[in-house]
């Protein structure tokens, strides 16, 4: 006998089909795992970019006298909103920066605090945010959800604590020190 019998060929084909099905499943799992890791990596990159942008704004923050847009330097004009005045850097002058949660997205609006018709383009900085909480550390080591707190002094807070509830991740807390 020089060749294979029909049964031997059927067994060889069955084994080849099983190997192919197992290999296909392994490759499919590998691709799905790669997609999940890429999505998770993108998500954490977006969070890091948001925190980096916020930190940059806080490092440029200044206290202003009373103005129409941000009276008395109030940092929290409404729940979930952070408003501050920062230096423009190379452009000179100052501008108002406002972070607010809108439709599960943290949105940044920048504009000239002295111009009533200043453009307030919405720049989405982080999506999938269920809630945001801004807290400020005062001179007496107490955290408050408004700044300036009851003392009314227009100074920078000693620290800003940001608590985010992010879809798929949970609660994130970060503390910043303005200038």
PDB file of C-alpha atoms in Angstrom:
ATOM      1  CA  UNK A   1       0.000   0.000   0.000  1.00  0.00           C
ATOM      2  CA  UNK A   2       1.501   3.209  -1.182  1.00  0.00           C
ATOM      3  CA  UNK A   3      -1.255   5.747  -0.266  1.00  0.00           C
ATOM      4  CA  UNK A   4      -3.671   6.726   2.478  1.00  0.00           C
ATOM      5  CA  UNK A   5      -6.959   5.046   3.030  1.00  0.00           C
ATOM      6  CA  UNK A   6     -10.175   7.035   2.973  1.00  0.00           C
ATOM      7  CA  UNK A   7     -10.503   6.837   6.764  1.00  0.00           C
ATOM      8  CA  UNK A   8      -6.959   8.155   7.247  1.00  0.00           C
ATOM      9  CA  UNK A   9      -7.711  11.077   4.918  1.00  0.00           C
ATOM     10  CA  UNK A  10     -10.959  11.875   6.785  1.00  0.00           C
ATOM     11  CA  UNK A  11      -9.123  11.805  10.121  1.00  0.00           C
ATOM     12  CA  UNK A  12      -6.365  14.083   8.746  1.00  0.00           C
ATOM     13  CA  UNK A  13      -8.955  16.524   7.345  1.00  0.00           C
ATOM     14  CA  UNK A  14     -10.872  16.530  10.649  1.00  0.00           C
ATOM     15  CA  UNK A  15      -7.703  17.268  12.604  1.00  0.00           C
ATOM     16  CA  UNK A  16      -6.774  20.054  10.161  1.00  0.00           C
ATOM     17  CA  UNK A  17     -10.283  21.568  10.516  1.00  0.00           C
ATOM     18  CA  UNK A  18     -10.053  21.436  14.331  1.00  0.00           C
ATOM     19  CA  UNK A  19      -6.637  23.104  14.225  1.00  0.00           C
ATOM     20  CA  UNK A  20      -7.931  25.817  11.897  1.00  0.00           C
ATOM     21  CA  UNK A  21     -11.002  26.489  14.081  1.00  0.00           C
ATOM     22  CA  UNK A  22      -8.852  26.682  17.230  1.00  0.00           C
ATOM     23  CA  UNK A  23      -6.355  28.984  15.501  1.00  0.00           C
ATOM     24  CA  UNK A  24      -9.151  31.244  14.238  1.00  0.00           C
ATOM     25  CA  UNK A  25     -10.624  31.503  17.745  1.00  0.00           C
ATOM     26  CA  UNK A  26      -7.201  32.331  19.204  1.00  0.00           C
ATOM     27  CA  UNK A  27      -6.608  35.047  16.599  1.00  0.00           C
ATOM     28  CA  UNK A  28     -10.111  36.488  17.192  1.00  0.00           C
ATOM     29  CA  UNK A  29      -9.439  36.642  20.956  1.00  0.00           C
ATOM     30  CA  UNK A  30      -6.083  38.295  20.320  1.00  0.00           C
ATOM     31  CA  UNK A  31      -7.663  40.973  18.093  1.00  0.00           C
ATOM     32  CA  UNK A  32     -10.461  41.617  20.626  1.00  0.00           C
ATOM     33  CA  UNK A  33      -7.902  41.892  23.432  1.00  0.00           C
ATOM     34  CA  UNK A  34      -5.832  44.325  21.366  1.00  0.00           C
ATOM     35  CA  UNK A  35      -8.922  46.488  20.743  1.00  0.00           C
ATOM     36  CA  UNK A  36      -9.779  46.571  24.469  1.00  0.00           C
ATOM     37  CA  UNK A  37      -6.219  47.527  25.406  1.00  0.00           C
ATOM     38  CA  UNK A  38      -6.154  50.252  22.723  1.00  0.00           C
ATOM     39  CA  UNK A  39      -9.480  51.688  23.953  1.00  0.00           C
ATOM     40  CA  UNK A  40      -8.347  51.608  27.578  1.00  0.00           C
ATOM     41  CA  UNK A  41      -5.058  53.258  26.620  1.00  0.00           C
ATOM     42  CA  UNK A  42      -6.906  55.990  24.685  1.00  0.00           C
ATOM     43  CA  UNK A  43      -9.213  56.563  27.658  1.00  0.00           C
ATOM     44  CA  UNK A  44      -6.349  56.947  30.143  1.00  0.00           C
ATOM     45  CA  UNK A  45      -4.486  59.221  27.693  1.00  0.00           C
ATOM     46  CA  UNK A  46      -7.554  61.474  27.465  1.00  0.00           C
ATOM     47  CA  UNK A  47      -7.776  61.625  31.277  1.00  0.00           C
ATOM     48  CA  UNK A  48      -4.063  62.452  31.557  1.00  0.00           C
ATOM     49  CA  UNK A  49      -4.428  65.181  28.916  1.00  0.00           C
ATOM     50  CA  UNK A  50      -7.367  66.714  30.814  1.00  0.00           C
ATOM     51  CA  UNK A  51      -5.459  66.736  34.104  1.00  0.00           C
ATOM     52  CA  UNK A  52      -2.396  68.184  32.356  1.00  0.00           C
ATOM     53  CA  UNK A  53      -4.443  70.960  30.767  1.00  0.00           C
ATOM     54  CA  UNK A  54      -6.118  71.775  34.083  1.00  0.00           C
ATOM     55  CA  UNK A  55      -2.753  71.855  35.839  1.00  0.00           C
ATOM     56  CA  UNK A  56      -1.402  74.238  33.190  1.00  0.00           C
ATOM     57  CA  UNK A  57      -4.399  76.539  33.694  1.00  0.00           C
ATOM     58  CA  UNK A  58      -3.925  76.460  37.470  1.00  0.00           C
ATOM     59  CA  UNK A  59      -0.241  77.337  37.140  1.00  0.00           C
ATOM     60  CA  UNK A  60      -1.253  80.437  35.131  1.00  0.00           C
ATOM     61  CA  UNK A  61      -4.077  81.437  37.482  1.00  0.00           C
ATOM     62  CA  UNK A  62      -4.264  84.934  38.862  1.00  0.00           C
ATOM     63  CA  UNK A  63      -6.585  86.765  41.242  1.00  0.00           C
ATOM     64  CA  UNK A  64      -8.546  89.585  39.645  1.00  0.00           C
ATOM     65  CA  UNK A  65     -10.489  92.453  41.011  1.00  0.00           C
ATOM     66  CA  UNK A  66     -14.219  92.353  40.507  1.00  0.00           C
ATOM     67  CA  UNK A  67     -15.266  91.994  36.859  1.00  0.00           C
ATOM     68  CA  UNK A  68     -18.576  91.261  35.175  1.00  0.00           C
ATOM     69  CA  UNK A  69     -17.642  87.749  33.994  1.00  0.00           C
ATOM     70  CA  UNK A  70     -16.050  86.433  37.190  1.00  0.00           C
ATOM     71  CA  UNK A  71     -17.060  88.711  40.087  1.00  0.00           C
ATOM     72  CA  UNK A  72     -14.640  88.654  42.972  1.00  0.00           C
ATOM     73  CA  UNK A  73     -12.652  85.789  41.501  1.00  0.00           C
ATOM     74  CA  UNK A  74     -15.406  83.259  42.253  1.00  0.00           C
ATOM     75  CA  UNK A  75     -14.136  79.904  41.082  1.00  0.00           C
ATOM     76  CA  UNK A  76     -17.443  78.011  41.379  1.00  0.00           C
ATOM     77  CA  UNK A  77     -20.331  80.116  40.048  1.00  0.00           C
ATOM     78  CA  UNK A  78     -22.545  76.997  39.811  1.00  0.00           C
ATOM     79  CA  UNK A  79     -22.343  73.346  40.955  1.00  0.00           C
ATOM     80  CA  UNK A  80     -19.966  71.359  38.769  1.00  0.00           C
ATOM     81  CA  UNK A  81     -18.456  74.497  37.213  1.00  0.00           C
ATOM     82  CA  UNK A  82     -14.917  75.767  37.709  1.00  0.00           C
ATOM     83  CA  UNK A  83     -14.163  79.283  36.517  1.00  0.00           C
ATOM     84  CA  UNK A  84     -10.835  81.002  36.902  1.00  0.00           C
ATOM     85  CA  UNK A  85      -8.783  83.783  35.394  1.00  0.00           C
ATOM     86  CA  UNK A  86      -5.394  82.945  33.907  1.00  0.00           C
ATOM     87  CA  UNK A  87      -2.585  84.712  32.143  1.00  0.00           C
ATOM     88  CA  UNK A  88      -2.616  84.305  28.364  1.00  0.00           C
ATOM     89  CA  UNK A  89       1.096  83.641  28.197  1.00  0.00           C
ATOM     90  CA  UNK A  90       2.778  85.023  25.064  1.00  0.00           C
ATOM     91  CA  UNK A  91      -0.435  86.774  23.935  1.00  0.00           C
ATOM     92  CA  UNK A  92      -0.390  88.917  27.082  1.00  0.00           C
ATOM     93  CA  UNK A  93      -3.291  89.926  29.286  1.00  0.00           C
ATOM     94  CA  UNK A  94      -5.691  87.573  30.993  1.00  0.00           C
ATOM     95  CA  UNK A  95      -8.629  85.422  30.010  1.00  0.00           C
ATOM     96  CA  UNK A  96     -11.437  83.603  31.740  1.00  0.00           C
ATOM     97  CA  UNK A  97     -11.381  79.821  31.654  1.00  0.00           C
ATOM     98  CA  UNK A  98     -14.536  77.847  32.463  1.00  0.00           C
ATOM     99  CA  UNK A  99     -14.742  74.071  32.923  1.00  0.00           C
ATOM    100  CA  UNK A 100     -18.284  72.674  33.048  1.00  0.00           C
ATOM    101  CA  UNK A 101     -19.941  69.274  32.751  1.00  0.00           C
ATOM    102  CA  UNK A 102     -22.337  69.271  29.787  1.00  0.00           C
ATOM    103  CA  UNK A 103     -24.033  66.082  28.566  1.00  0.00           C
ATOM    104  CA  UNK A 104     -21.465  63.752  30.202  1.00  0.00           C
ATOM    105  CA  UNK A 105     -18.566  65.744  28.699  1.00  0.00           C
ATOM    106  CA  UNK A 106     -16.235  68.160  30.460  1.00  0.00           C
ATOM    107  CA  UNK A 107     -16.167  71.256  28.277  1.00  0.00           C
ATOM    108  CA  UNK A 108     -13.648  74.104  28.365  1.00  0.00           C
ATOM    109  CA  UNK A 109     -14.621  77.635  27.346  1.00  0.00           C
ATOM    110  CA  UNK A 110     -12.052  80.418  27.098  1.00  0.00           C
ATOM    111  CA  UNK A 111     -12.636  84.114  26.548  1.00  0.00           C
ATOM    112  CA  UNK A 112     -11.689  87.679  27.331  1.00  0.00           C
ATOM    113  CA  UNK A 113     -13.184  88.581  30.727  1.00  0.00           C
ATOM    114  CA  UNK A 114     -13.516  92.248  29.788  1.00  0.00           C
ATOM    115  CA  UNK A 115     -15.299  91.804  26.440  1.00  0.00           C
ATOM    116  CA  UNK A 116     -19.010  91.056  26.592  1.00  0.00           C
ATOM    117  CA  UNK A 117     -18.980  89.616  23.068  1.00  0.00           C
ATOM    118  CA  UNK A 118     -15.919  87.442  23.644  1.00  0.00           C
ATOM    119  CA  UNK A 119     -16.131  84.113  21.790  1.00  0.00           C
ATOM    120  CA  UNK A 120     -16.894  81.221  24.112  1.00  0.00           C
ATOM    121  CA  UNK A 121     -16.098  78.255  21.905  1.00  0.00           C
ATOM    122  CA  UNK A 122     -16.782  74.967  23.611  1.00  0.00           C
ATOM    123  CA  UNK A 123     -13.772  72.667  23.579  1.00  0.00           C
ATOM    124  CA  UNK A 124     -14.662  69.150  24.805  1.00  0.00           C
ATOM    125  CA  UNK A 125     -11.765  67.972  26.966  1.00  0.00           C
ATOM    126  CA  UNK A 126     -13.054  64.695  28.452  1.00  0.00           C
ATOM    127  CA  UNK A 127     -16.093  62.586  27.585  1.00  0.00           C
ATOM    128  CA  UNK A 128     -17.850  59.877  29.572  1.00  0.00           C
ATOM    129  CA  UNK A 129     -17.835  61.854  32.825  1.00  0.00           C
ATOM    130  CA  UNK A 130     -20.787  61.121  35.120  1.00  0.00           C
ATOM    131  CA  UNK A 131     -19.964  63.795  37.680  1.00  0.00           C
ATOM    132  CA  UNK A 132     -17.292  66.280  38.670  1.00  0.00           C
ATOM    133  CA  UNK A 133     -16.655  67.850  42.049  1.00  0.00           C
ATOM    134  CA  UNK A 134     -14.344  70.797  42.669  1.00  0.00           C
ATOM    135  CA  UNK A 135     -13.158  71.355  46.279  1.00  0.00           C
ATOM    136  CA  UNK A 136     -10.850  74.037  47.604  1.00  0.00           C
ATOM    137  CA  UNK A 137      -8.453  73.947  50.552  1.00  0.00           C
ATOM    138  CA  UNK A 138      -8.667  77.125  52.590  1.00  0.00           C
ATOM    139  CA  UNK A 139      -6.257  78.753  54.972  1.00  0.00           C
ATOM    140  CA  UNK A 140      -7.735  76.872  57.937  1.00  0.00           C
ATOM    141  CA  UNK A 141      -7.123  73.428  56.352  1.00  0.00           C
ATOM    142  CA  UNK A 142     -10.783  72.843  55.564  1.00  0.00           C
ATOM    143  CA  UNK A 143     -12.159  71.749  52.181  1.00  0.00           C
ATOM    144  CA  UNK A 144     -15.018  73.752  50.701  1.00  0.00           C
ATOM    145  CA  UNK A 145     -17.049  73.331  47.525  1.00  0.00           C
ATOM    146  CA  UNK A 146     -16.970  77.107  46.861  1.00  0.00           C
ATOM    147  CA  UNK A 147     -14.145  79.571  46.522  1.00  0.00           C
ATOM    148  CA  UNK A 148     -13.732  82.066  47.942  1.00  0.00           C
ATOM    149  CA  UNK A 149     -15.338  80.538  50.987  1.00  0.00           C
ATOM    150  CA  UNK A 150     -17.227  82.353  53.749  1.00  0.00           C
ATOM    151  CA  UNK A 151     -14.203  84.510  54.621  1.00  0.00           C
ATOM    152  CA  UNK A 152     -14.647  86.240  51.267  1.00  0.00           C
ATOM    153  CA  UNK A 153     -10.950  86.984  50.828  1.00  0.00           C
ATOM    154  CA  UNK A 154     -10.005  86.947  47.165  1.00  0.00           C
ATOM    155  CA  UNK A 155      -6.883  84.800  47.353  1.00  0.00           C
ATOM    156  CA  UNK A 156      -5.917  81.639  45.549  1.00  0.00           C
ATOM    157  CA  UNK A 157      -6.887  78.486  47.430  1.00  0.00           C
ATOM    158  CA  UNK A 158      -4.050  76.447  48.893  1.00  0.00           C
ATOM    159  CA  UNK A 159      -5.141  73.433  46.830  1.00  0.00           C
ATOM    160  CA  UNK A 160      -7.831  72.249  44.435  1.00  0.00           C
ATOM    161  CA  UNK A 161      -9.187  68.708  44.733  1.00  0.00           C
ATOM    162  CA  UNK A 162     -10.936  67.339  41.631  1.00  0.00           C
ATOM    163  CA  UNK A 163     -13.117  64.235  41.900  1.00  0.00           C
ATOM    164  CA  UNK A 164     -14.327  62.696  38.645  1.00  0.00           C
ATOM    165  CA  UNK A 165     -16.740  59.797  38.171  1.00  0.00           C
ATOM    166  CA  UNK A 166     -15.744  58.378  34.796  1.00  0.00           C
ATOM    167  CA  UNK A 167     -17.610  55.714  32.821  1.00  0.00           C
ATOM    168  CA  UNK A 168     -15.810  52.371  32.831  1.00  0.00           C
ATOM    169  CA  UNK A 169     -13.186  53.549  35.332  1.00  0.00           C
ATOM    170  CA  UNK A 170     -14.912  54.798  38.469  1.00  0.00           C
ATOM    171  CA  UNK A 171     -13.837  57.573  40.804  1.00  0.00           C
ATOM    172  CA  UNK A 172     -10.631  59.514  40.196  1.00  0.00           C
ATOM    173  CA  UNK A 173      -9.273  62.080  42.658  1.00  0.00           C
ATOM    174  CA  UNK A 174      -6.438  64.481  41.967  1.00  0.00           C
ATOM    175  CA  UNK A 175      -5.132  67.366  44.067  1.00  0.00           C
ATOM    176  CA  UNK A 176      -3.457  70.424  42.498  1.00  0.00           C
ATOM    177  CA  UNK A 177      -1.648  73.388  43.990  1.00  0.00           C
ATOM    178  CA  UNK A 178      -2.286  76.670  42.146  1.00  0.00           C
ATOM    179  CA  UNK A 179       0.987  78.504  41.509  1.00  0.00           C
TER     180      UNK A 179
END
